[in-house]
């Protein structure tokens, strides 16, 4: 008989029982469930609601179950509806009436909310570690390739030369903001619903702040209805995961492009590439593609939870049982993808010469040539038009700006002098962008130092 079976005469059939169960997904929060129960029993004993001996028996029994689960020795019974039932039933079978007292002043509604909040905090903490490691790798790759020049793009067309390190650090800052979002999700989860009971609170003299303290929550939720009803902190977690996957997908897209023979900017290590079953020459960036692809499922997880929670009346509804798989999936997916990305970046070869030679093509010096004229007194708009015409002329001839002679340049404007050649060198162009946050070598070195500071916290 189910633990709630007292008022029932008939039972559900096996399929219906299975349909209503959440045991499989709940197993991921078994340890959190036990932590919650130990805190509850401890507080009950301190408040004189249960005896000290009962508390001791409960704590010992739950600790034993915790170890068995950890070791994979615990026998799960599929007839148990969820993890709360499975653990409480096993405990009571083992220790008798003390076990049957554990659920005093508690409901599965505040119990499950407590478990999920503890789980969400654990997931955020793990993801923050993975995020930190990925950012460390990005900073290292930037440092190792500090002065490597590559084409910078807009619209995927050559725009202006930039440093590869600057490009890597752009991702560093995106993932730094992702860390902030994960931290915000942690903080949102960090509130104690235990003691809300089913929905209304309870007549037992519970000390809710004590379980808050015992479970390491930073605060106690002030409204029992809200405590058992809302899952918005899981949305925060899934949103943080979705944004970070979006950032990863952009980097993946670039890795796919850069490792193609058309670009040739990087060579992925064999350990992060796969071959083709038919084309012997193939070396595919599968792991970048797969990460890019997994972004979709994490977006889906977020959308699923938003939809599940939509229009639910207060307080607990069984719909909420559906809220656990998505965040677990999103967190596992992001955690795996960040680890894969870190490994892929750490082991790839950066083809600095290819990047540099590409940086000189596609008229990416045009802005600097126009700036040259502007700095010699020509209004910038006019200079823009002069250089535009030069580009058109070069295109007709099939050459680059650097192939024009000084005499040809001076025909376009008298302001051109010998020193114009300095404005055509991609490394010089990048170096000259000295403003804070710009791609100049010194500016990027300063930026890297700033990035490193954020890794220390
Ligand atoms: N398995 C349930 C869930 O995950 C636990 C809470 C059940 N509460 C209830 N009143 N049926 O949401």
Coordinates of C-alpha atoms in Angstrom, one line a residue, residues 17-456:
X17 CA 1.2 3.8 -11.2
X18 CA 4.2 4.0 -13.5
X19 CA 2.7 7.0 -15.3
X20 CA 2.3 8.9 -12.0
X21 CA 5.7 8.1 -10.7
X22 CA 8.8 10.3 -10.7
X23 CA 11.2 7.9 -9.1
X24 CA 13.6 7.7 -12.0
X25 CA 14.3 11.4 -12.3
X26 CA 14.0 11.8 -8.5
X27 CA 17.0 9.6 -8.0
X28 CA 19.2 12.6 -8.9
X29 CA 18.0 14.3 -5.7
X30 CA 18.1 11.4 -3.3
X31 CA 21.0 12.9 -1.3
X32 CA 19.3 16.3 -1.2
X33 CA 16.1 14.5 0.1
X34 CA 18.1 12.8 2.9
X35 CA 19.8 16.1 3.9
X36 CA 16.4 17.7 4.1
X37 CA 15.0 14.9 6.2
X38 CA 17.9 14.9 8.6
X39 CA 17.5 18.7 9.1
X40 CA 13.8 18.3 9.6
X41 CA 14.2 15.5 12.2
X42 CA 16.9 17.5 14.0
X43 CA 14.7 20.5 14.2
X44 CA 11.6 18.5 15.3
X45 CA 13.6 17.0 18.2
X46 CA 15.0 20.4 19.2
X47 CA 11.5 21.7 19.3
X48 CA 10.3 18.7 21.4
X49 CA 8.0 17.4 18.6
X50 CA 9.8 14.1 18.5
X51 CA 12.1 12.4 21.0
X52 CA 15.9 12.6 20.9
X53 CA 16.0 8.8 20.5
X54 CA 13.7 8.9 17.5
X55 CA 15.9 11.6 16.0
X56 CA 19.0 9.5 16.5
X57 CA 17.4 6.5 14.9
X58 CA 16.2 8.6 12.0
X59 CA 19.6 10.2 11.4
X60 CA 21.4 6.8 11.6
X61 CA 18.9 5.1 9.3
X62 CA 19.0 7.9 6.7
X63 CA 22.8 8.0 6.8
X64 CA 22.9 4.3 6.1
X65 CA 20.5 4.8 3.2
X66 CA 22.6 7.6 1.9
X67 CA 25.7 5.5 1.9
X68 CA 23.9 2.7 0.1
X69 CA 22.6 5.0 -2.6
X70 CA 26.1 6.5 -3.0
X71 CA 27.6 3.0 -3.4
X72 CA 24.8 1.9 -5.8
X73 CA 23.7 -0.7 -3.3
X74 CA 20.3 0.7 -2.4
X75 CA 17.4 -1.4 -3.8
X76 CA 14.9 0.9 -5.5
X77 CA 11.3 -0.4 -5.7
X78 CA 9.5 0.7 -8.8
X79 CA 6.3 0.6 -6.7
X80 CA 7.4 3.6 -4.8
X81 CA 5.9 6.7 -6.4
X82 CA 8.9 9.0 -5.8
X83 CA 12.2 9.3 -4.0
X84 CA 10.4 10.7 -0.8
X85 CA 8.2 7.6 -0.6
X86 CA 11.1 5.2 -1.4
X87 CA 13.4 6.6 1.3
X88 CA 10.7 7.0 4.0
X89 CA 9.2 3.6 3.4
X90 CA 12.7 1.9 3.6
X91 CA 13.6 3.9 6.7
X92 CA 10.3 2.9 8.4
X93 CA 10.7 -0.7 7.5
X94 CA 14.1 -0.6 9.1
X95 CA 13.6 1.5 12.2
X96 CA 9.9 1.2 12.9
X97 CA 7.9 4.0 14.6
X98 CA 10.7 6.5 14.7
X99 CA 10.6 6.4 10.9
X100 CA 6.9 6.9 10.9
X101 CA 7.3 10.1 12.9
X102 CA 9.7 11.7 10.4
X103 CA 6.9 13.2 8.2
X104 CA 5.4 15.1 11.2
X105 CA 4.7 18.7 10.2
X106 CA 5.9 18.1 6.7
X107 CA 4.3 17.4 3.3
X108 CA 5.9 16.1 0.2
X109 CA 5.0 19.5 -1.2
X110 CA 7.5 21.4 0.9
X111 CA 9.8 18.4 0.9
X112 CA 10.1 18.3 -2.9
X113 CA 10.5 22.0 -3.1
X114 CA 13.4 21.8 -0.6
X115 CA 15.0 19.0 -2.5
X116 CA 14.9 20.8 -5.8
X117 CA 16.2 24.0 -4.4
X118 CA 19.1 22.1 -2.8
X119 CA 19.7 20.3 -6.1
X120 CA 19.5 23.6 -8.1
X121 CA 22.2 25.1 -5.8
X122 CA 24.4 22.1 -6.3
X123 CA 24.0 22.2 -10.0
X124 CA 24.8 25.9 -10.2
X125 CA 27.9 25.4 -8.1
X126 CA 29.1 22.6 -10.4
X127 CA 28.4 24.7 -13.5
X128 CA 30.3 27.6 -12.0
X129 CA 33.3 25.4 -11.7
X130 CA 33.1 24.3 -15.3
X131 CA 32.6 27.9 -16.4
X132 CA 35.7 28.9 -14.5
X133 CA 37.8 26.2 -16.1
X134 CA 36.6 27.2 -19.6
X135 CA 37.4 30.8 -18.9
X136 CA 40.9 29.8 -17.6
X137 CA 41.5 28.0 -20.9
X138 CA 40.3 31.0 -23.0
X139 CA 42.7 33.3 -21.0
X140 CA 45.6 30.8 -21.5
X141 CA 44.9 30.5 -25.3
X142 CA 44.8 34.3 -25.5
X143 CA 48.0 34.6 -23.6
X144 CA 49.8 32.0 -25.7
X145 CA 48.7 33.7 -28.9
X146 CA 48.8 37.3 -27.7
X147 CA 50.2 38.9 -30.8
X148 CA 48.6 36.7 -33.5
X149 CA 46.8 38.8 -36.1
X150 CA 43.7 37.6 -37.8
X151 CA 41.0 39.1 -40.0
X152 CA 38.2 40.7 -38.0
X153 CA 34.8 40.2 -39.6
X154 CA 31.4 41.9 -39.8
X155 CA 28.8 40.1 -41.9
X156 CA 31.4 37.4 -42.3
X157 CA 33.3 39.7 -44.6
X158 CA 36.8 41.0 -43.9
X159 CA 36.4 44.2 -41.8
X160 CA 39.6 45.1 -40.0
X161 CA 42.5 43.1 -38.6
X162 CA 42.2 42.1 -35.0
X163 CA 44.3 40.0 -32.6
X164 CA 43.3 36.4 -32.2
X165 CA 43.8 36.9 -28.4
X166 CA 41.2 39.8 -28.5
X167 CA 38.8 37.4 -30.2
X168 CA 39.3 34.7 -27.6
X169 CA 38.8 37.3 -24.8
X170 CA 35.5 38.4 -26.3
X171 CA 34.3 34.9 -25.5
X172 CA 35.9 35.1 -22.1
X173 CA 33.7 38.1 -21.2
X174 CA 30.6 36.4 -22.5
X175 CA 31.2 33.4 -20.3
X176 CA 32.0 35.8 -17.4
X177 CA 28.5 37.2 -17.7
X178 CA 27.2 33.6 -17.9
X179 CA 28.9 33.0 -14.5
X180 CA 27.0 36.0 -13.2
X181 CA 23.7 34.5 -14.4
X182 CA 24.5 31.1 -12.8
X183 CA 25.3 32.9 -9.6
X184 CA 22.0 34.7 -9.8
X185 CA 20.2 31.4 -10.3
X186 CA 22.1 30.0 -7.3
X187 CA 20.9 33.0 -5.2
X188 CA 17.3 32.6 -6.4
X189 CA 17.4 28.9 -5.3
X190 CA 19.0 29.7 -2.0
X191 CA 15.7 30.0 0.1
X192 CA 14.1 27.5 2.4
X193 CA 10.6 26.3 1.7
X194 CA 10.6 23.6 4.4
X195 CA 7.9 24.1 7.0
X196 CA 5.4 25.4 4.5
X197 CA 3.9 21.8 4.8
X198 CA 1.2 21.1 2.2
X199 CA 0.4 24.7 1.5
X200 CA -0.7 26.5 4.7
X201 CA 2.0 26.0 7.3
X202 CA 1.4 23.7 10.3
X203 CA 0.2 23.6 13.8
X204 CA 3.4 22.0 15.1
X205 CA 5.9 24.5 16.7
X206 CA 8.4 24.2 13.9
X207 CA 11.5 26.5 13.8
X208 CA 11.8 27.2 10.1
X209 CA 14.9 29.3 10.5
X210 CA 16.6 26.4 12.1
X211 CA 16.2 24.2 9.1
X212 CA 17.3 27.2 7.0
X213 CA 20.5 27.2 9.0
X214 CA 21.0 23.4 9.0
X215 CA 20.5 23.2 5.3
X216 CA 22.7 26.2 4.5
X217 CA 20.0 28.3 2.9
X218 CA 20.5 32.0 3.2
X219 CA 16.9 32.8 4.0
X220 CA 13.5 31.4 4.8
X221 CA 10.6 31.8 2.3
X222 CA 8.0 34.0 3.9
X223 CA 4.9 32.6 2.3
X224 CA 3.9 29.0 2.5
X225 CA 1.8 29.0 -0.6
X226 CA 4.6 30.6 -2.6
X227 CA 7.1 28.2 -1.1
X228 CA 5.4 25.1 -2.5
X229 CA 4.1 26.5 -5.7
X230 CA 6.8 28.3 -7.5
X231 CA 9.7 27.0 -9.6
X232 CA 11.0 30.3 -11.0
X233 CA 14.5 29.6 -9.7
X234 CA 14.6 26.7 -12.0
X235 CA 13.7 29.0 -14.9
X236 CA 16.6 31.2 -13.8
X237 CA 18.9 28.2 -13.9
X238 CA 17.6 27.1 -17.3
X239 CA 17.9 30.6 -18.7
X240 CA 21.5 30.9 -17.5
X241 CA 22.2 27.5 -19.2
X242 CA 20.4 28.6 -22.4
X243 CA 22.4 31.8 -22.7
X244 CA 25.6 30.0 -22.1
X245 CA 24.8 27.4 -24.7
X246 CA 24.0 30.2 -27.1
X247 CA 27.5 31.6 -26.5
X248 CA 29.1 28.2 -26.9
X249 CA 27.2 27.7 -30.2
X250 CA 28.7 30.9 -31.6
X251 CA 32.2 29.8 -30.7
X252 CA 31.4 26.3 -32.1
X253 CA 30.3 27.9 -35.4
X254 CA 33.6 29.8 -35.6
X255 CA 35.6 26.6 -34.8
X256 CA 33.7 24.8 -37.6
X257 CA 34.5 27.6 -40.0
X258 CA 38.1 28.1 -38.9
X259 CA 38.9 24.4 -39.2
X260 CA 37.6 24.2 -42.7
X261 CA 40.2 24.2 -45.6
X262 CA 38.7 27.5 -46.8
X263 CA 39.8 29.2 -43.6
X264 CA 42.6 26.9 -42.2
X265 CA 42.9 29.2 -39.1
X266 CA 43.1 26.3 -36.7
X267 CA 43.7 22.6 -36.7
X268 CA 41.7 20.6 -34.2
X269 CA 43.5 17.9 -32.3
X270 CA 42.7 14.3 -33.4
X271 CA 41.3 13.8 -30.0
X272 CA 38.5 16.3 -30.8
X273 CA 37.8 15.2 -34.4
X274 CA 36.2 12.3 -36.1
X275 CA 36.5 10.6 -39.5
X276 CA 34.1 9.5 -42.1
X277 CA 33.0 5.9 -42.7
X278 CA 33.3 6.5 -46.5
X279 CA 35.6 9.4 -47.2
X280 CA 39.1 8.5 -46.0
X281 CA 40.4 12.1 -46.0
X282 CA 37.8 13.5 -43.7
X283 CA 38.5 15.1 -40.3
X284 CA 35.3 16.5 -39.0
X285 CA 34.8 19.0 -36.1
X286 CA 31.9 16.8 -34.8
X287 CA 32.2 18.0 -31.2
X288 CA 31.8 21.6 -32.1
X289 CA 28.8 20.7 -34.2
X290 CA 27.3 18.6 -31.5
X291 CA 27.7 21.3 -28.9
X292 CA 26.1 23.7 -31.4
X293 CA 23.3 21.2 -31.9
X294 CA 22.7 20.6 -28.2
X295 CA 21.9 24.3 -27.8
X296 CA 18.4 23.5 -29.2
X297 CA 17.6 21.0 -26.5
X298 CA 18.6 23.4 -23.7
X299 CA 16.3 26.1 -25.3
X300 CA 13.6 23.5 -25.3
X301 CA 14.1 22.7 -21.6
X302 CA 13.6 26.4 -20.8
X303 CA 10.5 26.6 -23.0
X304 CA 9.0 23.4 -21.5
X305 CA 9.3 24.6 -18.0
X306 CA 7.8 28.1 -18.8
X307 CA 4.9 26.3 -20.4
X308 CA 4.4 23.8 -17.6
X309 CA 4.2 26.5 -15.0
X310 CA 1.9 28.7 -17.1
X311 CA -1.6 29.3 -15.6
X312 CA -1.1 26.9 -12.7
X313 CA -3.4 27.8 -9.8
X314 CA -1.9 28.0 -6.4
X315 CA -0.7 26.0 -4.6
X316 CA 0.9 22.6 -5.5
X317 CA -0.2 20.8 -8.6
X318 CA 1.1 17.5 -9.9
X319 CA 2.1 19.3 -13.1
X320 CA 5.1 20.5 -11.0
X321 CA 6.4 17.0 -11.0
X322 CA 7.4 17.6 -14.6
X323 CA 9.8 20.4 -13.5
X324 CA 12.9 18.4 -12.7
X325 CA 14.0 16.7 -15.9
X326 CA 14.5 19.9 -17.9
X327 CA 16.9 21.6 -15.4
X328 CA 18.8 18.4 -14.9
X329 CA 19.2 18.0 -18.7
X330 CA 20.1 21.6 -19.2
X331 CA 22.7 21.6 -16.5
X332 CA 24.2 18.3 -17.6
X333 CA 24.3 19.4 -21.2
X334 CA 25.9 22.7 -20.4
X335 CA 28.4 21.1 -18.1
X336 CA 29.4 18.5 -20.7
X337 CA 29.6 21.1 -23.5
X338 CA 31.8 23.5 -21.4
X339 CA 34.2 20.6 -20.7
X340 CA 34.3 19.6 -24.3
X341 CA 34.9 23.2 -25.4
X342 CA 37.7 23.7 -22.9
X343 CA 39.5 20.5 -24.1
X344 CA 39.0 21.4 -27.8
X345 CA 40.5 24.9 -27.3
X346 CA 43.3 23.7 -25.2
X347 CA 44.5 21.1 -27.7
X348 CA 43.9 23.0 -31.0
X349 CA 46.7 24.3 -33.1
X350 CA 46.6 28.0 -34.0
X351 CA 47.8 28.6 -37.6
X352 CA 49.2 32.1 -37.0
X353 CA 50.7 32.5 -40.5
X354 CA 47.4 31.6 -42.2
X355 CA 45.5 34.1 -40.1
X356 CA 48.1 36.8 -40.7
X357 CA 48.2 36.4 -44.4
X358 CA 44.4 36.4 -44.5
X359 CA 44.3 39.5 -42.4
X360 CA 46.1 41.4 -45.2
X361 CA 43.5 40.5 -47.8
X362 CA 40.0 41.8 -48.5
X363 CA 40.8 45.5 -48.2
X364 CA 40.8 45.3 -44.5
X365 CA 43.2 48.2 -44.4
X366 CA 40.7 50.5 -46.1
X367 CA 39.5 52.2 -42.9
X368 CA 43.1 53.0 -41.9
X369 CA 43.9 54.4 -45.3
X370 CA 40.8 56.7 -44.9
X371 CA 41.9 57.6 -41.4
X372 CA 45.4 58.4 -42.8
X373 CA 43.8 61.0 -45.1
X374 CA 41.5 62.3 -42.3
X375 CA 44.5 62.7 -40.0
X376 CA 46.2 64.7 -42.8
X377 CA 43.2 67.1 -42.9
X378 CA 40.7 65.7 -45.2
X379 CA 37.1 65.4 -43.8
X380 CA 36.5 61.7 -43.0
X381 CA 33.4 61.4 -45.2
X382 CA 35.5 62.7 -48.2
X383 CA 38.4 60.3 -47.3
X384 CA 35.9 57.4 -47.1
X385 CA 34.8 58.2 -50.7
X386 CA 38.4 58.5 -52.0
X387 CA 39.4 55.1 -50.6
X388 CA 36.1 53.6 -51.8
X389 CA 37.1 54.6 -55.3
X390 CA 40.6 53.2 -54.8
X391 CA 39.0 49.9 -53.7
X392 CA 36.8 49.8 -56.8
X393 CA 39.8 50.4 -59.0
X394 CA 41.8 47.6 -57.3
X395 CA 38.9 45.2 -57.7
X396 CA 38.7 45.9 -61.4
X397 CA 42.5 45.2 -61.6
X398 CA 42.3 42.2 -59.3
X399 CA 44.9 43.6 -56.9
X400 CA 45.0 44.9 -53.3
X401 CA 45.5 48.4 -51.9
X402 CA 49.1 47.5 -51.0
X403 CA 49.8 46.8 -54.7
X404 CA 49.2 50.5 -55.7
X405 CA 52.2 52.7 -56.2
X406 CA 52.6 55.9 -54.3
X407 CA 52.1 57.8 -57.5
X408 CA 48.8 56.0 -58.1
X409 CA 47.7 56.8 -54.6
X410 CA 48.8 60.5 -55.0
X411 CA 46.6 60.7 -58.1
X412 CA 43.7 60.0 -55.8
X413 CA 44.9 62.4 -53.1
X414 CA 47.9 64.6 -52.7
X415 CA 47.8 64.0 -49.0
X416 CA 49.3 60.5 -49.5
X417 CA 53.0 60.3 -48.5
X418 CA 55.7 57.6 -48.1
X419 CA 54.5 56.7 -44.7
X420 CA 51.2 55.4 -46.0
X421 CA 52.7 52.0 -46.4
X422 CA 52.7 51.7 -42.6
X423 CA 48.9 52.0 -42.7
X424 CA 48.7 48.9 -44.9
X425 CA 50.3 46.4 -42.6
X426 CA 47.7 44.3 -40.7
X427 CA 49.9 43.9 -37.6
X428 CA 50.5 47.7 -37.5
X429 CA 46.8 48.3 -38.0
X430 CA 45.8 46.1 -35.1
X431 CA 48.6 47.5 -32.9
X432 CA 47.5 51.1 -33.4
X433 CA 44.1 50.5 -31.8
X434 CA 45.2 51.6 -28.4
X435 CA 41.9 52.7 -26.9
X436 CA 40.7 50.8 -23.8
X437 CA 39.0 47.6 -24.9
X438 CA 40.5 47.9 -28.4
X439 CA 42.5 45.3 -30.2
X440 CA 46.0 47.0 -29.9
X441 CA 48.6 44.6 -28.5
X442 CA 49.1 46.7 -25.3
X443 CA 45.4 47.2 -24.8
X444 CA 44.8 43.4 -25.1
X445 CA 47.6 42.7 -22.7
X446 CA 45.9 45.0 -20.2
X447 CA 42.5 43.3 -20.9
X448 CA 44.0 39.9 -20.3
X449 CA 45.3 41.1 -16.9
X450 CA 41.8 42.3 -16.1
X451 CA 40.4 39.0 -17.2
X452 CA 42.8 37.1 -14.9
X453 CA 41.6 39.2 -12.0
X454 CA 38.0 37.8 -12.5
X455 CA 39.4 34.3 -12.4
X456 CA 40.7 34.8 -8.9

